[in-house]
Amino acid sequence: MRFSYQREVIKNIVCSTKSHPNADWVFNEAKKKIKNISLGTVYRNLKILESNGTIKSFHDSSQVRYDGNVEDHHHLKCIECGILIDTDIKSDYDREKIIKNYEFEPNDIEFFIIGKCKKHKTQTTKKNKEL
Amino acid sequence: MRFSYQREVIKNIVCSTKSHPNADWVFNEAKKKIKNISLGTVYRNLKILESNGTIKSFHDSSQVRYDGNVEDHHHLKCIECGILIDTDIKSDYDREKIIKNYEFEPNDIEFFIIGKCKKHKTQTTKKNKEL
DNA sequence: TAGTAAGTAGTAATGATTCCTATTTATATT
DNA sequence: AATATAAATAGGAATCATTACTACTTACTA
Ligand SMILES: [Mn+2]
Ligand SMILES: [Mn+2]
Ligand SMILES: [Zn+2]
Ligand SMILES: [Zn+2]
């Protein structure tokens, strides 16, 4: 793998945000450092960075999002604003039951908690204060 | 809501399979009953059926999949063949912790167990038999 | 048995991502 | 340092899933 300044910039962008950006956001950030970087370069390098374990990715509705936090972790997702928040929650399921009842070999889980973030949750107290 | 034969056909297709089809598969099935049905009609009616609770949908990588099983349930997904299998597993997480630590109001969870289905799991016994 | 508004077919447009290719560049070798 | 060369890039075209548009059709109403 040859060195590439573009890849270095892209890596730093993804690894220095907790916002779980999509390719287009990364592209726009990268343009601030490299005026003529191309979107294809961003996509290609995001894939390379993922395949060598530098970053992770997951699908979020119709887009792919990238994550500089490569620790095993799950997310909270706000239905109002779409924000994705890292958590340290563990999800439990009956692994033995899966193997036995479904003859399925589980490797990994994909787990999101959907709801409302602090900015958007329906707080009666908050509402009263605003009146 | 006016009656529509197209919608009736689409509903029956989705509700009589456990395959979690995408719009295109539904479209091809529907064409067997209505030769000139249009893809737009399929998309529009899938949305209507979802919004009135007749079917459900979820994102699976880059596509939307539809589910005639409207009971609360989660899925197993095979990394080899992509099959999505209904389960009765319950996923547990510490709801109170989420509310307290993240000021987040959880409503729902999106939960997939990724692994290998019985057709694709690496069975030592199976391999030996094949030799 | 109209009238009309909801629904449809067919096609164009959109948005995210991938593919293509001529040019540039990192790096290994003289 | 100059040269060779294969990897990487910029810019643009292509693809794929989905949505939007619109003239025509049809279910229901009175
Ligand atoms: Mn994360
Ligand atoms: Mn299901
Ligand atoms: Zn929010
Ligand atoms: Zn499988």
Tab-separated table of C-alpha atoms (C1' of nucleotides) and ligand atoms in Angstrom:
chain	number	residue	atom	x	y	z
A	1	MET	CA	0.000	0.000	0.000
A	2	ARG	CA	1.575	3.212	-1.231
A	3	PHE	CA	1.302	6.374	0.841
A	4	SER	CA	-1.407	8.794	-0.251
A	5	TYR	CA	-1.988	12.252	1.158
A	6	GLN	CA	-5.670	12.010	0.211
A	7	ARG	CA	-6.049	8.821	2.263
A	8	GLU	CA	-4.262	10.420	5.199
A	9	VAL	CA	-6.611	13.416	5.162
A	10	ILE	CA	-9.691	11.165	4.857
A	11	LYS	CA	-8.544	8.990	7.751
A	12	ASN	CA	-7.990	12.004	9.986
A	13	ILE	CA	-11.413	13.399	9.156
A	14	VAL	CA	-13.259	10.187	10.029
A	15	CYS	CA	-11.147	9.459	13.092
A	16	SER	CA	-11.532	12.890	14.603
A	17	THR	CA	-15.314	13.099	14.653
A	18	LYS	CA	-17.985	11.233	16.563
A	19	SER	CA	-20.646	12.210	14.045
A	20	HIS	CA	-20.699	8.972	11.994
A	21	PRO	CA	-20.419	10.891	8.715
A	22	ASN	CA	-21.420	9.725	5.259
A	23	ALA	CA	-19.124	9.882	2.243
A	24	ASP	CA	-20.448	13.229	1.113
A	25	TRP	CA	-19.710	14.924	4.435
A	26	VAL	CA	-16.202	13.473	4.416
A	27	PHE	CA	-15.809	14.721	0.829
A	28	ASN	CA	-16.777	18.266	1.808
A	29	GLU	CA	-14.427	18.262	4.782
A	30	ALA	CA	-11.638	16.874	2.619
A	31	LYS	CA	-12.136	19.659	0.065
A	32	LYS	CA	-11.138	22.144	2.770
A	33	LYS	CA	-7.659	20.568	2.733
A	34	ILE	CA	-7.440	19.425	-0.909
A	35	LYS	CA	-9.459	21.717	-3.183
A	36	ASN	CA	-9.702	19.301	-6.128
A	37	ILE	CA	-10.081	15.960	-4.372
A	38	SER	CA	-12.679	13.802	-6.102
A	39	LEU	CA	-15.647	12.002	-4.612
A	40	GLY	CA	-14.482	8.728	-6.125
A	41	THR	CA	-11.226	9.051	-4.216
A	42	VAL	CA	-13.152	9.526	-1.001
A	43	TYR	CA	-15.285	6.430	-1.602
A	44	ARG	CA	-12.284	4.320	-2.615
A	45	ASN	CA	-10.228	5.306	0.398
A	46	LEU	CA	-13.077	4.891	2.855
A	47	LYS	CA	-13.336	1.313	1.609
A	48	ILE	CA	-9.609	0.741	1.942
A	49	LEU	CA	-9.561	2.219	5.445
A	50	GLU	CA	-12.438	-0.020	6.409
A	51	SER	CA	-10.858	-3.135	4.939
A	52	ASN	CA	-7.649	-2.601	6.875
A	53	GLY	CA	-9.534	-2.001	10.107
A	54	THR	CA	-8.788	1.699	10.528
A	55	ILE	CA	-12.455	2.642	10.450
A	56	LYS	CA	-15.821	0.877	10.459
A	57	SER	CA	-18.995	1.377	8.495
A	58	PHE	CA	-22.672	0.580	8.717
A	59	HIS	CA	-25.810	1.220	6.729
A	60	ASP	CA	-28.149	3.909	8.004
A	61	SER	CA	-31.376	3.988	5.991
A	62	SER	CA	-30.250	4.702	2.421
A	63	GLN	CA	-26.664	5.655	3.176
A	64	VAL	CA	-23.433	4.220	4.442
A	65	ARG	CA	-21.990	5.892	7.513
A	66	TYR	CA	-18.398	5.691	8.682
A	67	ASP	CA	-17.133	5.407	12.222
A	68	GLY	CA	-13.660	6.183	13.522
A	69	ASN	CA	-14.486	4.316	16.727
A	70	VAL	CA	-13.428	0.781	15.954
A	71	GLU	CA	-14.232	-0.584	19.410
A	72	ASP	CA	-17.188	-2.938	19.530
A	73	HIS	CA	-20.106	-0.694	20.348
A	74	HIS	CA	-23.715	0.019	19.537
A	75	HIS	CA	-25.680	3.165	18.810
A	76	LEU	CA	-28.678	5.181	19.816
A	77	LYS	CA	-30.489	6.769	16.892
A	78	CYS	CA	-32.833	9.751	17.217
A	79	ILE	CA	-35.908	9.528	15.010
A	80	GLU	CA	-36.199	13.324	15.037
A	81	CYS	CA	-32.735	14.474	14.027
A	82	GLY	CA	-30.995	11.263	12.986
A	83	ILE	CA	-28.075	11.728	15.368
A	84	LEU	CA	-26.179	8.518	16.121
A	85	ILE	CA	-24.748	8.267	19.608
A	86	ASP	CA	-22.080	5.782	20.707
A	87	THR	CA	-22.929	3.685	23.719
A	88	ASP	CA	-21.290	1.098	25.919
A	89	ILE	CA	-24.492	-0.948	26.224
A	90	LYS	CA	-24.316	-4.672	25.782
A	91	SER	CA	-27.103	-6.444	23.988
A	92	ASP	CA	-27.991	-9.872	25.256
A	93	TYR	CA	-29.604	-12.680	23.391
A	94	ASP	CA	-29.801	-16.401	23.880
A	95	ARG	CA	-26.969	-17.573	21.677
A	96	GLU	CA	-27.439	-21.259	22.474
A	97	LYS	CA	-31.099	-21.048	21.568
A	98	ILE	CA	-30.238	-19.567	18.179
A	99	ILE	CA	-27.774	-22.356	17.449
A	100	LYS	CA	-30.182	-25.044	18.589
A	101	ASN	CA	-33.541	-23.790	17.320
A	102	TYR	CA	-32.434	-22.288	14.043
A	103	GLU	CA	-29.257	-24.222	13.217
A	104	PHE	CA	-27.675	-20.815	12.781
A	105	GLU	CA	-24.104	-19.865	13.603
A	106	PRO	CA	-24.126	-16.299	15.005
A	107	ASN	CA	-21.017	-14.178	14.467
A	108	ASP	CA	-22.065	-10.657	15.080
A	109	ILE	CA	-25.010	-8.472	15.895
A	110	GLU	CA	-26.300	-5.254	14.471
A	111	PHE	CA	-28.108	-3.330	17.114
A	112	PHE	CA	-29.619	0.140	17.190
A	113	ILE	CA	-31.845	1.672	19.806
A	114	ILE	CA	-34.299	4.010	18.132
A	115	GLY	CA	-35.870	6.840	20.078
A	116	LYS	CA	-35.489	10.491	20.947
A	117	CYS	CA	-32.282	12.221	21.982
A	118	LYS	CA	-32.179	14.780	24.771
A	119	LYS	CA	-32.815	17.610	22.338
A	120	HIS	CA	-35.975	15.971	21.045
A	121	LYS	CA	-37.519	13.948	23.791
A	122	THR	CA	-40.956	14.966	24.976
A	123	GLN	CA	-40.224	16.410	28.386
A	124	THR	CA	-43.268	17.661	30.222
A	125	THR	CA	-41.047	19.709	32.507
A	126	LYS	CA	-39.286	21.323	29.575
A	127	LYS	CA	-42.569	22.148	27.883
A	128	ASN	CA	-43.929	23.796	31.025
A	129	LYS	CA	-40.808	25.917	31.418
A	130	GLU	CA	-41.193	27.187	27.892
A	131	LEU	CA	-44.689	28.486	28.513
B	1	MET	CA	-59.012	4.858	0.650
B	2	ARG	CA	-60.489	3.552	-2.581
B	3	PHE	CA	-60.262	-0.136	-3.468
B	4	SER	CA	-57.493	-1.068	-5.878
B	5	TYR	CA	-56.908	-4.482	-7.402
B	6	GLN	CA	-53.197	-3.714	-7.744
B	7	ARG	CA	-52.948	-3.013	-4.017
B	8	GLU	CA	-54.830	-6.210	-3.215
B	9	VAL	CA	-52.445	-8.282	-5.300
B	10	ILE	CA	-49.396	-6.591	-3.768
B	11	LYS	CA	-50.706	-7.149	-0.254
B	12	ASN	CA	-51.286	-10.834	-0.924
B	13	ILE	CA	-47.806	-11.273	-2.362
B	14	VAL	CA	-46.061	-9.732	0.629
B	15	CYS	CA	-48.324	-11.424	3.172
B	16	SER	CA	-47.929	-14.888	1.746
B	17	THR	CA	-44.160	-15.145	1.761
B	18	LYS	CA	-41.601	-15.308	4.536
B	19	SER	CA	-38.805	-14.218	2.210
B	20	HIS	CA	-38.725	-10.507	3.160
B	21	PRO	CA	-38.821	-9.428	-0.497
B	22	ASN	CA	-37.687	-6.158	-1.970
B	23	ALA	CA	-39.846	-4.012	-4.250
B	24	ASP	CA	-38.433	-5.535	-7.400
B	25	TRP	CA	-39.297	-9.097	-6.385
B	26	VAL	CA	-42.817	-8.012	-5.494
B	27	PHE	CA	-43.031	-6.258	-8.869
B	28	ASN	CA	-42.047	-9.451	-10.728
B	29	GLU	CA	-44.535	-11.536	-8.777
B	30	ALA	CA	-47.245	-8.952	-9.373
B	31	LYS	CA	-46.600	-9.023	-13.122
B	32	LYS	CA	-47.666	-12.680	-13.105
B	33	LYS	CA	-51.161	-11.478	-12.115
B	34	ILE	CA	-51.254	-8.063	-13.808
B	35	LYS	CA	-49.102	-8.020	-16.930
B	36	ASN	CA	-48.751	-4.244	-17.226
B	37	ILE	CA	-48.499	-3.204	-13.573
B	38	SER	CA	-45.870	-0.527	-13.089
B	39	LEU	CA	-43.001	-0.459	-10.647
B	40	GLY	CA	-44.135	2.930	-9.358
B	41	THR	CA	-47.475	1.400	-8.407
B	42	VAL	CA	-45.685	-1.304	-6.459
B	43	TYR	CA	-43.580	1.226	-4.544
B	44	ARG	CA	-46.562	3.482	-3.858
B	45	ASN	CA	-48.734	0.660	-2.573
B	46	LEU	CA	-45.994	-0.894	-0.467
B	47	LYS	CA	-45.745	2.473	1.266
B	48	ILE	CA	-49.488	2.688	1.765
B	49	LEU	CA	-49.668	-0.864	3.103
B	50	GLU	CA	-46.868	-0.081	5.508
B	51	SER	CA	-48.409	3.158	6.691
B	52	ASN	CA	-51.711	1.459	7.511
B	53	GLY	CA	-49.958	-1.348	9.368
B	54	THR	CA	-50.678	-4.174	6.940
B	55	ILE	CA	-46.989	-4.842	6.353
B	56	LYS	CA	-43.666	-3.710	7.785
B	57	SER	CA	-40.398	-2.698	6.196
B	58	PHE	CA	-36.748	-2.395	7.100
B	59	HIS	CA	-33.503	-1.446	5.406
B	60	ASP	CA	-31.185	-4.273	4.441
B	61	SER	CA	-27.882	-2.927	3.167
B	62	SER	CA	-28.807	-0.803	0.162
B	63	GLN	CA	-32.425	-1.914	-0.205
B	64	VAL	CA	-35.737	-1.785	1.543
B	65	ARG	CA	-37.284	-5.133	2.377
B	66	TYR	CA	-40.927	-5.787	3.168
B	67	ASP	CA	-42.359	-8.128	5.749
B	68	GLY	CA	-45.868	-9.523	5.953
B	69	ASN	CA	-45.224	-10.603	9.521
B	70	VAL	CA	-46.310	-7.586	11.535
B	71	GLU	CA	-45.691	-9.189	14.910
B	72	ASP	CA	-42.781	-7.720	16.855
B	73	HIS	CA	-39.871	-9.908	15.884
B	74	HIS	CA	-36.204	-9.892	14.961
B	75	HIS	CA	-34.144	-11.565	12.259
B	76	LEU	CA	-31.161	-13.758	11.609
B	77	LYS	CA	-29.196	-12.757	8.537
B	78	CYS	CA	-26.821	-15.084	6.702
B	79	ILE	CA	-23.650	-13.391	5.473
B	80	GLU	CA	-23.289	-16.015	2.746
B	81	CYS	CA	-26.689	-16.003	1.070
B	82	GLY	CA	-28.434	-12.989	2.620
B	83	ILE	CA	-31.456	-14.993	3.775
B	84	LEU	CA	-33.439	-13.298	6.535
B	85	ILE	CA	-35.035	-15.632	9.051
B	86	ASP	CA	-37.786	-14.667	11.490
B	87	THR	CA	-37.108	-15.448	15.130
B	88	ASP	CA	-38.892	-15.253	18.429
B	89	ILE	CA	-35.765	-14.132	20.289
B	90	LYS	CA	-35.999	-11.243	22.674
B	91	SER	CA	-33.195	-8.745	22.807
B	92	ASP	CA	-32.409	-7.341	26.212
B	93	TYR	CA	-30.744	-4.091	27.053
B	94	ASP	CA	-30.650	-1.893	30.094
B	95	ARG	CA	-33.403	0.562	29.321
B	96	GLU	CA	-33.049	2.516	32.554
B	97	LYS	CA	-29.351	2.955	31.949
B	98	ILE	CA	-30.018	4.417	28.501
B	99	ILE	CA	-32.504	6.906	29.914
B	100	LYS	CA	-30.214	7.895	32.767
B	101	ASN	CA	-26.776	7.882	31.129
B	102	TYR	CA	-27.701	9.246	27.733
B	103	GLU	CA	-30.885	11.261	28.442
B	104	PHE	CA	-32.368	9.243	25.580
B	105	GLU	CA	-35.950	8.068	25.300
B	106	PRO	CA	-35.912	4.587	23.679
B	107	ASN	CA	-38.962	3.581	21.639
B	108	ASP	CA	-37.867	0.712	19.541
B	109	ILE	CA	-34.909	-1.448	18.665
B	110	GLU	CA	-33.494	-2.636	15.394
B	111	PHE	CA	-31.786	-5.933	15.919
B	112	PHE	CA	-30.192	-8.390	13.511
B	113	ILE	CA	-28.071	-11.399	14.299
B	114	ILE	CA	-25.499	-11.825	11.558
B	115	GLY	CA	-23.970	-15.237	10.896
B	116	LYS	CA	-24.323	-18.347	8.832
B	117	CYS	CA	-27.525	-20.228	8.132
B	118	LYS	CA	-27.710	-24.005	8.187
B	119	LYS	CA	-26.908	-24.207	4.487
B	120	HIS	CA	-23.732	-22.216	4.925
B	121	LYS	CA	-22.354	-22.844	8.362
B	122	THR	CA	-18.941	-24.440	8.601
B	123	GLN	CA	-19.778	-27.881	9.892
B	124	THR	CA	-16.737	-30.076	10.421
B	125	THR	CA	-18.971	-33.155	10.365
B	126	LYS	CA	-20.505	-32.145	7.069
B	127	LYS	CA	-17.113	-31.511	5.522
B	128	ASN	CA	-15.838	-34.925	6.607
B	129	LYS	CA	-18.850	-36.649	5.116
B	130	GLU	CA	-18.212	-34.961	1.802
B	131	LEU	CA	-14.668	-36.325	1.538
C	1	DT	C1'	-75.136	7.470	-15.727
C	2	DA	C1'	-72.640	11.202	-15.048
C	3	DG	C1'	-69.066	13.660	-12.190
C	4	DT	C1'	-64.836	13.642	-9.762
C	5	DA	C1'	-61.046	12.654	-7.306
C	6	DA	C1'	-58.082	8.651	-6.288
C	7	DG	C1'	-55.207	5.463	-8.529
C	8	DT	C1'	-52.419	3.796	-12.506
C	9	DA	C1'	-48.902	3.135	-16.391
C	10	DG	C1'	-45.123	4.731	-18.383
C	11	DT	C1'	-41.383	7.423	-18.235
C	12	DA	C1'	-38.163	10.997	-16.507
C	13	DA	C1'	-35.505	12.515	-12.620
C	14	DT	C1'	-32.801	11.956	-8.436
C	15	DG	C1'	-29.297	10.490	-5.130
C	16	DA	C1'	-25.910	7.372	-3.516
C	17	DT	C1'	-22.423	4.691	-5.101
C	18	DT	C1'	-19.403	2.413	-8.460
C	19	DC	C1'	-16.890	2.218	-12.754
C	20	DC	C1'	-13.719	3.965	-16.302
C	21	DT	C1'	-9.596	6.086	-18.062
C	22	DA	C1'	-6.092	9.436	-19.076
C	23	DT	C1'	-2.946	11.629	-16.074
C	24	DT	C1'	-0.204	12.122	-11.863
C	25	DT	C1'	2.745	10.487	-8.218
C	26	DA	C1'	5.164	7.482	-4.628
C	27	DT	C1'	8.787	4.697	-4.475
C	28	DA	C1'	12.192	1.309	-6.020
C	29	DT	C1'	16.177	0.914	-9.083
C	30	DT	C1'	19.704	2.326	-11.621
D	1	DA	C1'	19.661	12.563	-9.097
D	2	DA	C1'	17.278	10.644	-13.262
D	3	DT	C1'	14.239	6.734	-14.789
D	4	DA	C1'	10.910	3.136	-14.709
D	5	DT	C1'	6.552	1.486	-13.223
D	6	DA	C1'	2.689	0.336	-10.889
D	7	DA	C1'	-0.510	2.471	-7.615
D	8	DA	C1'	-3.475	6.271	-6.950
D	9	DT	C1'	-6.029	10.263	-8.563
D	10	DA	C1'	-9.457	13.610	-10.868
D	11	DG	C1'	-13.197	14.033	-13.428
D	12	DG	C1'	-16.827	12.261	-15.571
D	13	DA	C1'	-19.983	8.449	-17.138
D	14	DA	C1'	-22.710	4.586	-15.660
D	15	DT	C1'	-25.612	1.945	-12.481
D	16	DC	C1'	-29.143	0.879	-9.201
D	17	DA	C1'	-32.858	1.741	-6.070
D	18	DT	C1'	-36.270	4.843	-5.415
D	19	DT	C1'	-39.239	8.938	-6.239
D	20	DA	C1'	-41.571	12.370	-9.124
D	21	DC	C1'	-44.446	13.664	-12.936
D	22	DT	C1'	-48.479	13.466	-15.830
D	23	DA	C1'	-52.005	12.080	-19.045
D	24	DC	C1'	-55.207	8.495	-18.762
D	25	DT	C1'	-58.287	5.170	-16.219
D	26	DT	C1'	-61.469	3.704	-12.738
D	27	DA	C1'	-63.936	3.160	-8.146
D	28	DC	C1'	-67.305	5.247	-5.881
D	29	DT	C1'	-71.057	9.004	-5.206
D	30	DA	C1'	-75.286	11.174	-5.727
E	1	MN	MN	-20.021	4.690	16.703
E	2	MN	MN	-39.688	-10.955	9.445
E	3	ZN	ZN	-32.607	14.228	18.168
E	4	ZN	ZN	-27.019	-18.869	4.059
